[in-house]
PDB file of C-alpha atoms in Angstrom:
ATOM      1  CA  MET A 169      16.528  10.235 -21.143  1.00 49.00           C
ATOM      2  CA  SER A 170      15.145   6.725 -20.996  1.00 60.00           C
ATOM      3  CA  ASP A 171      11.816   6.010 -22.695  1.00 75.00           C
ATOM      4  CA  HIS A 172      10.941   3.167 -20.327  1.00 85.00           C
ATOM      5  CA  HIS A 173      10.656   2.540 -16.620  1.00 87.00           C
ATOM      6  CA  VAL A 174      11.240  -0.500 -14.460  1.00 93.00           C
ATOM      7  CA  TYR A 175       9.140  -1.016 -11.359  1.00 93.00           C
ATOM      8  CA  LYS A 176       9.327  -3.163  -8.274  1.00 96.00           C
ATOM      9  CA  LYS A 177       6.395  -3.961  -6.045  1.00 96.00           C
ATOM     10  CA  THR A 178       6.149  -4.871  -2.421  1.00 97.00           C
ATOM     11  CA  GLU A 179       3.228  -6.151  -0.385  1.00 98.00           C
ATOM     12  CA  VAL A 180       2.158  -4.364   2.785  1.00 98.00           C
ATOM     13  CA  VAL A 181      -0.853  -4.509   5.098  1.00 97.00           C
ATOM     14  CA  GLY A 182      -2.439  -1.369   6.520  1.00 98.00           C
ATOM     15  CA  SER A 183      -5.014  -1.191   9.277  1.00 97.00           C
ATOM     16  CA  SER A 184      -7.426   1.333  10.727  1.00 98.00           C
ATOM     17  CA  LYS A 185     -10.325   1.458  13.162  1.00 97.00           C
ATOM     18  CA  GLU A 186     -12.078   4.041  10.960  1.00 97.00           C
ATOM     19  CA  SER A 187     -12.309   2.696   7.389  1.00 98.00           C
ATOM     20  CA  VAL A 188     -10.774   0.778   4.508  1.00 98.00           C
ATOM     21  CA  GLU A 189      -9.679   4.085   2.980  1.00 98.00           C
ATOM     22  CA  ALA A 190      -7.903   5.063   6.190  1.00 98.00           C
ATOM     23  CA  ALA A 191      -6.154   1.669   6.251  1.00 98.00           C
ATOM     24  CA  ILE A 192      -4.855   2.349   2.726  1.00 98.00           C
ATOM     25  CA  GLU A 193      -3.700   5.846   3.710  1.00 98.00           C
ATOM     26  CA  ASN A 194      -1.938   4.484   6.808  1.00 98.00           C
ATOM     27  CA  ALA A 195      -0.081   1.864   4.762  1.00 98.00           C
ATOM     28  CA  LEU A 196       1.012   4.377   2.127  1.00 98.00           C
ATOM     29  CA  ALA A 197       2.110   6.918   4.742  1.00 98.00           C
ATOM     30  CA  GLU A 198       4.354   4.341   6.409  1.00 97.00           C
ATOM     31  CA  CYS A 199       5.773   3.196   3.067  1.00 97.00           C
ATOM     32  CA  ALA A 200       6.559   6.788   2.103  1.00 97.00           C
ATOM     33  CA  LYS A 201       8.961   6.968   5.059  1.00 98.00           C
ATOM     34  CA  SER A 202      11.344   4.470   3.447  1.00 96.00           C
ATOM     35  CA  ILE A 203      10.335   3.896  -0.195  1.00 96.00           C
ATOM     36  CA  ARG A 204      11.122   6.459  -2.874  1.00 95.00           C
ATOM     37  CA  ASN A 205       9.369   6.855  -6.223  1.00 95.00           C
ATOM     38  CA  MET A 206       6.070   5.233  -5.225  1.00 97.00           C
ATOM     39  CA  GLU A 207       3.732   5.468  -8.204  1.00 95.00           C
ATOM     40  CA  TRP A 208       0.790   3.100  -7.755  1.00 96.00           C
ATOM     41  CA  PHE A 209      -0.977   0.713  -5.422  1.00 98.00           C
ATOM     42  CA  GLU A 210      -3.297  -2.240  -5.892  1.00 98.00           C
ATOM     43  CA  VAL A 211      -5.662  -3.514  -3.197  1.00 98.00           C
ATOM     44  CA  THR A 212      -5.314  -7.293  -3.178  1.00 98.00           C
ATOM     45  CA  GLU A 213      -7.281  -8.222  -0.075  1.00 98.00           C
ATOM     46  CA  THR A 214      -9.688  -6.615   2.364  1.00 98.00           C
ATOM     47  CA  ARG A 215     -10.513  -8.093   5.730  1.00 97.00           C
ATOM     48  CA  GLY A 216     -11.263  -7.024   9.258  1.00 97.00           C
ATOM     49  CA  HIS A 217     -11.274  -7.953  12.891  1.00 96.00           C
ATOM     50  CA  ILE A 218     -14.600  -8.458  14.671  1.00 97.00           C
ATOM     51  CA  VAL A 219     -15.103  -7.382  18.285  1.00 96.00           C
ATOM     52  CA  ASP A 220     -18.456  -8.019  20.001  1.00 97.00           C
ATOM     53  CA  GLY A 221     -20.185  -8.478  16.653  1.00 97.00           C
ATOM     54  CA  LYS A 222     -18.885  -5.173  15.244  1.00 96.00           C
ATOM     55  CA  VAL A 223     -15.925  -4.091  13.162  1.00 96.00           C
ATOM     56  CA  GLY A 224     -12.925  -3.735  15.459  1.00 97.00           C
ATOM     57  CA  HIS A 225     -10.584  -2.646  12.687  1.00 97.00           C
ATOM     58  CA  TYR A 226     -10.105  -2.941   8.946  1.00 98.00           C
ATOM     59  CA  GLN A 227      -7.087  -4.546   7.286  1.00 98.00           C
ATOM     60  CA  VAL A 228      -6.122  -4.023   3.659  1.00 98.00           C
ATOM     61  CA  SER A 229      -3.349  -5.833   1.777  1.00 98.00           C
ATOM     62  CA  LEU A 230      -1.713  -3.690  -0.883  1.00 98.00           C
ATOM     63  CA  ASN A 231       0.881  -4.134  -3.572  1.00 98.00           C
ATOM     64  CA  VAL A 232       2.782  -0.857  -3.731  1.00 98.00           C
ATOM     65  CA  GLY A 233       4.642  -0.173  -6.968  1.00 97.00           C
ATOM     66  CA  PHE A 234       7.690   2.032  -7.103  1.00 97.00           C
ATOM     67  CA  ARG A 235       9.939   3.039  -9.952  1.00 95.00           C
ATOM     68  CA  ILE A 236      13.543   1.895  -9.753  1.00 93.00           C
ATOM     69  CA  GLU A 237      15.807   4.917  -9.896  1.00 85.00           C
ATOM     70  CA  ASN A 238      17.488   5.683 -13.204  1.00 81.00           C
ATOM     71  CA  SER A 239      15.205   3.325 -15.122  1.00 72.00           C
TER      72      SER A 239
END
């Protein structure tokens, strides 16, 4: 058994009309469909779209880290 791990990270952007947290959850749910061994995420940017002076939707950029198999 290896005593170390090697990770790769990828950047994704999630969005939601409800909240920043929901934007994160949406991004991770989509990633989980095609990325195995996800272990961490890092929010790198938060922004939103304004409609009529109000929040139209939230956008969150994430780095998602996943462990490379057999590392």
